[in-house]
Tab-separated table of C-alpha atoms in Angstrom:
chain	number	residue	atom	x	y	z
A	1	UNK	CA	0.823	19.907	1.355
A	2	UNK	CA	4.324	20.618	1.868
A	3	UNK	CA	5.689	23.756	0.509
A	4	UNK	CA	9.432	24.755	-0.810
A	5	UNK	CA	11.716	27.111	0.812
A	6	UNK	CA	10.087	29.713	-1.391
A	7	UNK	CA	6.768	28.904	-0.119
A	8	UNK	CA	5.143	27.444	-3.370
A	9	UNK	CA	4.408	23.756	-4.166
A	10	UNK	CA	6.883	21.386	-4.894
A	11	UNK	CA	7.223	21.118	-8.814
A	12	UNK	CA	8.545	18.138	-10.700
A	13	UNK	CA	11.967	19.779	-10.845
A	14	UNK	CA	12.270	19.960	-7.015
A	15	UNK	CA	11.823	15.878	-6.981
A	16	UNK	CA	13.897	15.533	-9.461
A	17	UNK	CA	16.484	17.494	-7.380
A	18	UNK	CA	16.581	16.021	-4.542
A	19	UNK	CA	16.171	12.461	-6.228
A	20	UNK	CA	19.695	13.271	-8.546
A	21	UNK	CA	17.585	12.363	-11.902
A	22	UNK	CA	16.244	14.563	-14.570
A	23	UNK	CA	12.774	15.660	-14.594
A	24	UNK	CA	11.982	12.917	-17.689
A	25	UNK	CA	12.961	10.282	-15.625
A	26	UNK	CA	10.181	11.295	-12.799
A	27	UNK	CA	7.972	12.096	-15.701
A	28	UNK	CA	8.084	8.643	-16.379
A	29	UNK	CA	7.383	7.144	-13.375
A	30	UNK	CA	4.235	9.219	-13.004
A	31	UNK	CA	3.010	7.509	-16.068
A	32	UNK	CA	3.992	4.296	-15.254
A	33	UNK	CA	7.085	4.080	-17.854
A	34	UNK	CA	9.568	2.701	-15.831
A	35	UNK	CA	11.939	1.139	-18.651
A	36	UNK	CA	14.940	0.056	-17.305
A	37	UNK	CA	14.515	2.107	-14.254
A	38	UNK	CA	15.643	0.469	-11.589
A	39	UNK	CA	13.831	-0.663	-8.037
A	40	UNK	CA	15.815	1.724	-6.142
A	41	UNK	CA	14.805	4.282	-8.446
A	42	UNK	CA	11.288	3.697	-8.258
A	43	UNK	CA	11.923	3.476	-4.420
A	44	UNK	CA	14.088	6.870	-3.611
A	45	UNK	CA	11.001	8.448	-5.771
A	46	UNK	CA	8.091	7.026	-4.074
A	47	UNK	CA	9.900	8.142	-0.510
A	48	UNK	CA	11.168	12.106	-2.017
A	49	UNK	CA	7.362	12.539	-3.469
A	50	UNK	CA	5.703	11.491	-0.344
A	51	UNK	CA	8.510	14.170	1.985
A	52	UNK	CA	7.917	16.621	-0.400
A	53	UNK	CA	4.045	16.539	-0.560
A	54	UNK	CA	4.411	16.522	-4.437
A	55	UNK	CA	0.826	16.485	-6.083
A	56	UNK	CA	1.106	16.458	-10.122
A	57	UNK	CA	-0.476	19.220	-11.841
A	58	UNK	CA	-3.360	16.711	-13.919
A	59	UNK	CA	-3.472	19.392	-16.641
A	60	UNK	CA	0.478	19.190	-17.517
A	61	UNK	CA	0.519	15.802	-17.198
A	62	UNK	CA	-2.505	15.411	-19.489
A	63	UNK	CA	-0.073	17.640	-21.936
A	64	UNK	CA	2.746	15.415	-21.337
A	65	UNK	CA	1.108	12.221	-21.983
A	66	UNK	CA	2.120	13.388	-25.892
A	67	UNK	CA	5.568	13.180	-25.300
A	68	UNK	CA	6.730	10.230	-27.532
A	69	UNK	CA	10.302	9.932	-26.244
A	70	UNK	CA	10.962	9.124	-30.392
A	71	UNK	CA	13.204	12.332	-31.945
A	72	UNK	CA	14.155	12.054	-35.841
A	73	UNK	CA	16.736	12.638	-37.662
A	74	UNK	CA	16.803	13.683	-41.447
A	75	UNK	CA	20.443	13.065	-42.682
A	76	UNK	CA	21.621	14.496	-45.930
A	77	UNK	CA	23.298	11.289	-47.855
A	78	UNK	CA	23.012	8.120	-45.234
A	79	UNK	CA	25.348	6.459	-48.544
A	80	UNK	CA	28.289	8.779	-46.815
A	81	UNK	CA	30.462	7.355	-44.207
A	82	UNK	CA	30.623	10.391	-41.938
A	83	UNK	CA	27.280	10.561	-41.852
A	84	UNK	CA	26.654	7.172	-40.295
A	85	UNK	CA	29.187	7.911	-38.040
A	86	UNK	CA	26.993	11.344	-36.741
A	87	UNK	CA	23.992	8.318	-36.088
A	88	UNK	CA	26.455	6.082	-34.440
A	89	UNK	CA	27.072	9.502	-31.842
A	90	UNK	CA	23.311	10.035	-31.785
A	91	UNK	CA	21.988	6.627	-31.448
A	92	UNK	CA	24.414	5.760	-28.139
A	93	UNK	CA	22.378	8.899	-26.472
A	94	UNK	CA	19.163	7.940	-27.045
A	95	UNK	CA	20.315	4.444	-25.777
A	96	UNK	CA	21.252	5.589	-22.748
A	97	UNK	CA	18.186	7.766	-22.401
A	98	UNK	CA	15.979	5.027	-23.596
A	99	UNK	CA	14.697	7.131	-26.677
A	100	UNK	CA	13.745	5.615	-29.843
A	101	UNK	CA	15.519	7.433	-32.765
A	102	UNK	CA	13.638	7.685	-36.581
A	103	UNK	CA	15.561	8.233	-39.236
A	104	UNK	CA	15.216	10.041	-42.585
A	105	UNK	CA	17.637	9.751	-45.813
A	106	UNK	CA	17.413	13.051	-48.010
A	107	UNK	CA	19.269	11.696	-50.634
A	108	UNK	CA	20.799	15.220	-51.156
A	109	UNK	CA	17.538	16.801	-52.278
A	110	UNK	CA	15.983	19.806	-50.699
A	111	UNK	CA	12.351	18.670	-51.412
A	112	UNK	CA	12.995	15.504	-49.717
A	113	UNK	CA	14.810	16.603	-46.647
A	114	UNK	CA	11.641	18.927	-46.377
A	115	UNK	CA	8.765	16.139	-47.168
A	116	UNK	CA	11.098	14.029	-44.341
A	117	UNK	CA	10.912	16.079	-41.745
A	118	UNK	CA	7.190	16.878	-41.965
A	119	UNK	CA	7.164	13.168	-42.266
A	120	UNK	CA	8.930	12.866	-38.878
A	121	UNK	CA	6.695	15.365	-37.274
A	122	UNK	CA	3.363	13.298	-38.288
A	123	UNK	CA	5.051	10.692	-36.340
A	124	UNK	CA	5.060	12.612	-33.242
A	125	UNK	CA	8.836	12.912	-32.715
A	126	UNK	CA	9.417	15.121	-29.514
A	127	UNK	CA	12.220	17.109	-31.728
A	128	UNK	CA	14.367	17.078	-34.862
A	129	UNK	CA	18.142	16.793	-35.419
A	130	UNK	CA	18.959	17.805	-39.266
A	131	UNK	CA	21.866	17.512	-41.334
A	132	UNK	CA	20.459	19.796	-43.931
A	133	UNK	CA	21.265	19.578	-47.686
A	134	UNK	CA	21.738	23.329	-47.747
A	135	UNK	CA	19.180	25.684	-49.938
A	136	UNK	CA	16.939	25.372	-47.372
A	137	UNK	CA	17.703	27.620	-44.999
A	138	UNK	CA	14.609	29.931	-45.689
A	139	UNK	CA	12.242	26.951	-44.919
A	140	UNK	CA	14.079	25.898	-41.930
A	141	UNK	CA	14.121	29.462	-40.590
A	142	UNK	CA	10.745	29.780	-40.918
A	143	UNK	CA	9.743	26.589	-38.999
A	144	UNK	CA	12.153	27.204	-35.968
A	145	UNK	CA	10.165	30.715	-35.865
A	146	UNK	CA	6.516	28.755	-35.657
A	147	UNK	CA	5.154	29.715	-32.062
A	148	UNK	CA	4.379	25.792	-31.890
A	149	UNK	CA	7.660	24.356	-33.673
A	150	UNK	CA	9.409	21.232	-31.886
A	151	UNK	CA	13.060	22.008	-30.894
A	152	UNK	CA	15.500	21.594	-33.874
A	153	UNK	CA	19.315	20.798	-33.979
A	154	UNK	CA	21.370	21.721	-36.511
A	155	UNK	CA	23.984	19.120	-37.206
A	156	UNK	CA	27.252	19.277	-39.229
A	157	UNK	CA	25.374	22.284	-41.477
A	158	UNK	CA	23.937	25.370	-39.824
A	159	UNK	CA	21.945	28.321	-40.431
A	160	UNK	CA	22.566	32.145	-40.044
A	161	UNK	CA	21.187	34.328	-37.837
A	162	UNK	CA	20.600	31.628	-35.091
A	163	UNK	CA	17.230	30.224	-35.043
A	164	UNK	CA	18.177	26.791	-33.295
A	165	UNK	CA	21.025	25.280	-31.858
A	166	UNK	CA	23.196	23.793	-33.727
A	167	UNK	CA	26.488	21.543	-33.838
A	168	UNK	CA	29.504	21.791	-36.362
A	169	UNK	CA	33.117	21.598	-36.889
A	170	UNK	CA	35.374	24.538	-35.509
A	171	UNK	CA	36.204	24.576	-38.924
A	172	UNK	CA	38.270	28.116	-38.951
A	173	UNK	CA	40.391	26.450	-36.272
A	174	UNK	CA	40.639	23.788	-38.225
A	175	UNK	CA	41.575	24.946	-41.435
A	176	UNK	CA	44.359	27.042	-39.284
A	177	UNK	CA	45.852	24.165	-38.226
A	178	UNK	CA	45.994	22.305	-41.056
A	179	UNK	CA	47.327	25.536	-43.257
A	180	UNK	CA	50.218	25.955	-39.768
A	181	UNK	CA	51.339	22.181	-40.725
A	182	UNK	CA	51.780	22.720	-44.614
A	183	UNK	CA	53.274	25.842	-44.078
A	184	UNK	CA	55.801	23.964	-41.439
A	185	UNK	CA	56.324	20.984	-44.339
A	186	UNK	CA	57.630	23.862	-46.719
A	187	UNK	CA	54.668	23.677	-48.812
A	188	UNK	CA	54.723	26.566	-51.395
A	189	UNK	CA	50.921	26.808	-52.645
A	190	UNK	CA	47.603	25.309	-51.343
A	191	UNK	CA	44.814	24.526	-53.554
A	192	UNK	CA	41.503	24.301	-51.692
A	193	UNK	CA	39.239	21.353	-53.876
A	194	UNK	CA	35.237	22.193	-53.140
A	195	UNK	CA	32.133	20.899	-54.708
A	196	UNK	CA	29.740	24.261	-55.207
A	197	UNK	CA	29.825	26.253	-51.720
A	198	UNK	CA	26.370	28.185	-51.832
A	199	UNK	CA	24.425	27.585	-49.344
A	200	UNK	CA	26.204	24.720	-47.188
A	201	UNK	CA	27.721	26.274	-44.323
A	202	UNK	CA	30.372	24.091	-44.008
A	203	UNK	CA	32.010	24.465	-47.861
A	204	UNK	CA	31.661	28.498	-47.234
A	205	UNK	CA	33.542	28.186	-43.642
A	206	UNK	CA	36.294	26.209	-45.083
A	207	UNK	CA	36.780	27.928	-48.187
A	208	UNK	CA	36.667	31.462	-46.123
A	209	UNK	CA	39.650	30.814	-43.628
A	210	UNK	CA	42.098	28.964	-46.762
A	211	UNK	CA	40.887	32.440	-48.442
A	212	UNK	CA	41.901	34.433	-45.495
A	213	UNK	CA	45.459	32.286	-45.025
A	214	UNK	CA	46.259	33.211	-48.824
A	215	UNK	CA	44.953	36.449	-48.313
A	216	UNK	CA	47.832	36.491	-45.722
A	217	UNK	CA	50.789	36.220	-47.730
A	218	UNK	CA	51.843	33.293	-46.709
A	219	UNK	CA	51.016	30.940	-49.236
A	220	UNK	CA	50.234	31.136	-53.036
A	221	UNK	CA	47.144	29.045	-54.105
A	222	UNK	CA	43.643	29.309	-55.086
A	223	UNK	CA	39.996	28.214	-54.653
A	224	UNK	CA	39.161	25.205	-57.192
A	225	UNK	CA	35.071	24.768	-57.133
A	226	UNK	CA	34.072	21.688	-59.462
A	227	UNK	CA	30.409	20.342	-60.128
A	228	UNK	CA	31.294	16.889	-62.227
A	229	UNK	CA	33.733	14.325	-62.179
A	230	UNK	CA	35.270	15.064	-65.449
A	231	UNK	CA	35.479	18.995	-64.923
A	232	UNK	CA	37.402	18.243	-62.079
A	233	UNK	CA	39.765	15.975	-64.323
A	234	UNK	CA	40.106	18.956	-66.798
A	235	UNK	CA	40.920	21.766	-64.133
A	236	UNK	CA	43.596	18.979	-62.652
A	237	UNK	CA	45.444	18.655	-65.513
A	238	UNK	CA	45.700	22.470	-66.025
A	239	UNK	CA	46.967	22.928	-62.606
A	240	UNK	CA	49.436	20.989	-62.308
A	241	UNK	CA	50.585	22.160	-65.593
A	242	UNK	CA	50.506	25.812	-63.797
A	243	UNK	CA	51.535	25.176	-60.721
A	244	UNK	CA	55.097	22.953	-62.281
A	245	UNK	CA	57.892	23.615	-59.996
A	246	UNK	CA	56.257	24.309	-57.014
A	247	UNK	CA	55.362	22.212	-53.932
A	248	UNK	CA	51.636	22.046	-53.997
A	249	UNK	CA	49.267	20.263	-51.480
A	250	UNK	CA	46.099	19.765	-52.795
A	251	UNK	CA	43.313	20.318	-49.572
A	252	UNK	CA	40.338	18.233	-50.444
A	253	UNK	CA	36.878	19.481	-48.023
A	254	UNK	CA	35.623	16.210	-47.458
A	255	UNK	CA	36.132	12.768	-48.230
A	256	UNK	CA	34.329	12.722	-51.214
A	257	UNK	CA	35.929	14.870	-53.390
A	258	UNK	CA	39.196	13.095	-51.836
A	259	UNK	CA	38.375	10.540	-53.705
A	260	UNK	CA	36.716	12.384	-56.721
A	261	UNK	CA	40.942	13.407	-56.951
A	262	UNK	CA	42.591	10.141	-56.010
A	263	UNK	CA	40.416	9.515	-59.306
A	264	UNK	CA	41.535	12.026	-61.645
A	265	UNK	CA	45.080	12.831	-60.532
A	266	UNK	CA	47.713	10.781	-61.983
A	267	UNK	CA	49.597	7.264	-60.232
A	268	UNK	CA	51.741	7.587	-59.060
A	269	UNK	CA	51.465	11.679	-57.971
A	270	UNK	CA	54.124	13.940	-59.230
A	271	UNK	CA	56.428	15.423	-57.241
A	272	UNK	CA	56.010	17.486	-55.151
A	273	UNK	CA	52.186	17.086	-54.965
A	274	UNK	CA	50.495	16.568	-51.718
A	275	UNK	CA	47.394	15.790	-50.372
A	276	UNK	CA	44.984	16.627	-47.433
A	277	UNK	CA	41.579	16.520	-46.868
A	278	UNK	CA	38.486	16.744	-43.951
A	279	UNK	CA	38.042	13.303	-43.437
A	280	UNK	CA	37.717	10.486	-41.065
A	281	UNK	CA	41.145	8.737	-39.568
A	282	UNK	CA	40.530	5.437	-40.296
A	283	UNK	CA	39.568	5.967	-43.800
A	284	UNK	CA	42.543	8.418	-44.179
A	285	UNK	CA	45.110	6.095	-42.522
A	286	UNK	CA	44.590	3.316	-44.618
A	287	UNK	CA	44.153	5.064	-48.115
A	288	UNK	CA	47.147	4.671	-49.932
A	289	UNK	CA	50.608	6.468	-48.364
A	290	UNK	CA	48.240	7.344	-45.622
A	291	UNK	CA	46.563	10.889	-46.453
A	292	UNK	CA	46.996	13.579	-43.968
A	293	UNK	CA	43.354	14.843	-42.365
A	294	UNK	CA	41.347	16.730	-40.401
A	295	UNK	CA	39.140	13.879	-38.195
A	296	UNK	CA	35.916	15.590	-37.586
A	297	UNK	CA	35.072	13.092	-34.592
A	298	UNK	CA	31.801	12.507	-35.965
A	299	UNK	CA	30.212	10.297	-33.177
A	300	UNK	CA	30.980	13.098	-30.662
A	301	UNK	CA	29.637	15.819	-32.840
A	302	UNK	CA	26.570	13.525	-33.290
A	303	UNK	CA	26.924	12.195	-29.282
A	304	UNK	CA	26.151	16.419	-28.689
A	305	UNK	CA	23.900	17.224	-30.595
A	306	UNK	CA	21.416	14.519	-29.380
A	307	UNK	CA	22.028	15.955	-25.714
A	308	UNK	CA	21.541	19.195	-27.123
A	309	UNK	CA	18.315	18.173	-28.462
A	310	UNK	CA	17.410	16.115	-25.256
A	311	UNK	CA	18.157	18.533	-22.552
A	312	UNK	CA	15.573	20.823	-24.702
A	313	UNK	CA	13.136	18.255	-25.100
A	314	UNK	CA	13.131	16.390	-21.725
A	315	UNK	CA	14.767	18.209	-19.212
A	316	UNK	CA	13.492	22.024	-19.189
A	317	UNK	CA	16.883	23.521	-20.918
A	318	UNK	CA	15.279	27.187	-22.128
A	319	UNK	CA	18.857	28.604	-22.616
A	320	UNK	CA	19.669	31.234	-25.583
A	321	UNK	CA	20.224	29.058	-28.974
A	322	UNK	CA	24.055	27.953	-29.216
A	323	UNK	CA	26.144	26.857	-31.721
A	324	UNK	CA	28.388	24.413	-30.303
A	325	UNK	CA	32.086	23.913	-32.162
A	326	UNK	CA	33.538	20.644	-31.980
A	327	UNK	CA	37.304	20.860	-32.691
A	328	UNK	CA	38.556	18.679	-35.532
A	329	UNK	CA	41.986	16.549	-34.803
A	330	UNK	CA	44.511	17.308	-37.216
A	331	UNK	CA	46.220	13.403	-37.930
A	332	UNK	CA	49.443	13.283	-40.085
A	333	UNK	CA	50.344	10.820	-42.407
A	334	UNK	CA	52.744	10.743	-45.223
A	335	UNK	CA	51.242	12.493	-48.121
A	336	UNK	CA	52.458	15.760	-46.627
A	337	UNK	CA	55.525	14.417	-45.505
């Protein structure tokens, strides 16, 4: 049997090497999966196993004959637009790597994201991407700490300490930017416009960096946390009452409460009112004036953190856990013109 330069036998990962495909892709082949592998492929294989002397280890592969090449996904409201953009990301990976993807709606309840993924791992999924409703952080944890856990993504919402990678919005650079562009518009105040921040990691980021800015000097403003349509109507009408004379921009954190406002503020604005929010371009473009945003490029966030999850799952990765910021793209439009 031929040996490598270091004198042991040739492992998957050395045919892999010299073929120029990952180690699931020669994983495959052993088993007969050849997919849309093409003849060359199957050819350049063939020749680099029979050079190299490559024997497979018949106890590994009888432990990778388990591998499903499925992964799930348990996404906190499927009803919201950015989140079928994150599957749009994730489902052209697993295209390309010829992975089926199962998905999971939690509906925005912590007892169903947790009944979906145990769900998802009864199917055999070879890992997990969640967008996590938040509160469950404890139970995640906990999981990602098993000795026998399947490797877990983090997507859009992530947990501290690091147990997992995980894939979010730089959303301190972010906010920065978009706070830099009001402040350039001669914007006097800021209002930051939140649904209840406790325990989603993405309403505490945001809310902590427009804190810090005001905490800066730079602007006037405040924090404005609502749980129901109609409080947020009440605490509307009393701020623009306090804020009269003043150029305010109103900074919504997603699209949804962009529109909970475009609800409950009056048509057409008052002046000297503007309005900002996280949210996708095309929606934002087309809304009215055109609303000025911070485009989370969804697809990409959701395009990385299904290679994340793969490289884990089918090609060896065993680097430290990461938390991988995708930059937002700040887009201008005329409500903070």
């Amino acid at each position: 049997m031929s040996r490598t330069k270091t004198n042991r036998q040739p492992s998957m990962g050395d045919v892999a090497a010299a073929v120029g495909v990952s180690k699931t892709t020669i994983s495959r082949y052993l088993h007969g999966n050849f997919g849309y592998m093409s003849d060359e492929t199957k050819a350049r294989i063939a020749q680099v196993i029979d050079e190299l002397g490559y024997r497979p280890n018949r106890m590994a592969q009888g432990l990778k004959a388990t591998v499903s090449h499925m992964i799930g996904v348990t996404i906190a409201d499927i009803g919201n637009p950015f989140s079928s953009l994150l599957l749009k990301g994730i489902q052209q990976v697993c295209r390309e790597r010829d992975v089926q993807l199962l998905v999971s709606d939690s509906n925005n309840q912590g007892a169903l994201e947790r009944a979906n993924i145990e769900s998802l791992l009864d199917a055999q999924v070879d890992g997990l991407i969640v967008n996590t409703v938040g509160g469950n952080d404890d139970w995640l944890s906990s999981y990602c700490l098993e000795e026998t856990h399947k490797p877990v993504v983090l997507l859009d919402r992530i947990i501290r300490p690091t147990v997992c990678d995980g894939v979010q919005t730089a959303n301190v650079q972010a906010v920065s930017e978009m706070m830099a562009h009001l402040e350039s518009q001669g914007f006097d105040a800021v209002v930051f416009v939140t649904r209840p921040t406790e325990g989603v990691s993405t309403r505490t980021a945001r809310r902590e960096a427009v804190e810090s800015f005001l905490g800066a000097g730079r602007f006037h403003g405040e924090i404005s946390v609502y749980e129901t349509v109609d409080g947020l109507r009440e605490m509307m009408a009393a701020l623009l009452a306090r804020y009269r004379g003043d150029r305010v921009c109103l900074f919504a954190n997603n699209e949804e409460t962009m529109r909970d406002l475009l609800g409950t503020l009056p048509q057409p604005l008052p002046e000297g009112i503007g309005l900002c929010a996280f949210a996708e371009e095309l929606w934002a473009r087309y809304c009215g004036f055109g609303i000025t945003c911070l485009d989370q490029r969804p697809i990409e966030m959701g395009r990385v953190a299904a290679e994340t999850l793969m490289a884990r799952v089918y090609d060896g990765s065993d680097s430290p856990y990461a938390v991988v910021d995708v930059p937002a793209r700040l887009c201008i439009f005329d409500s903070t013109r």
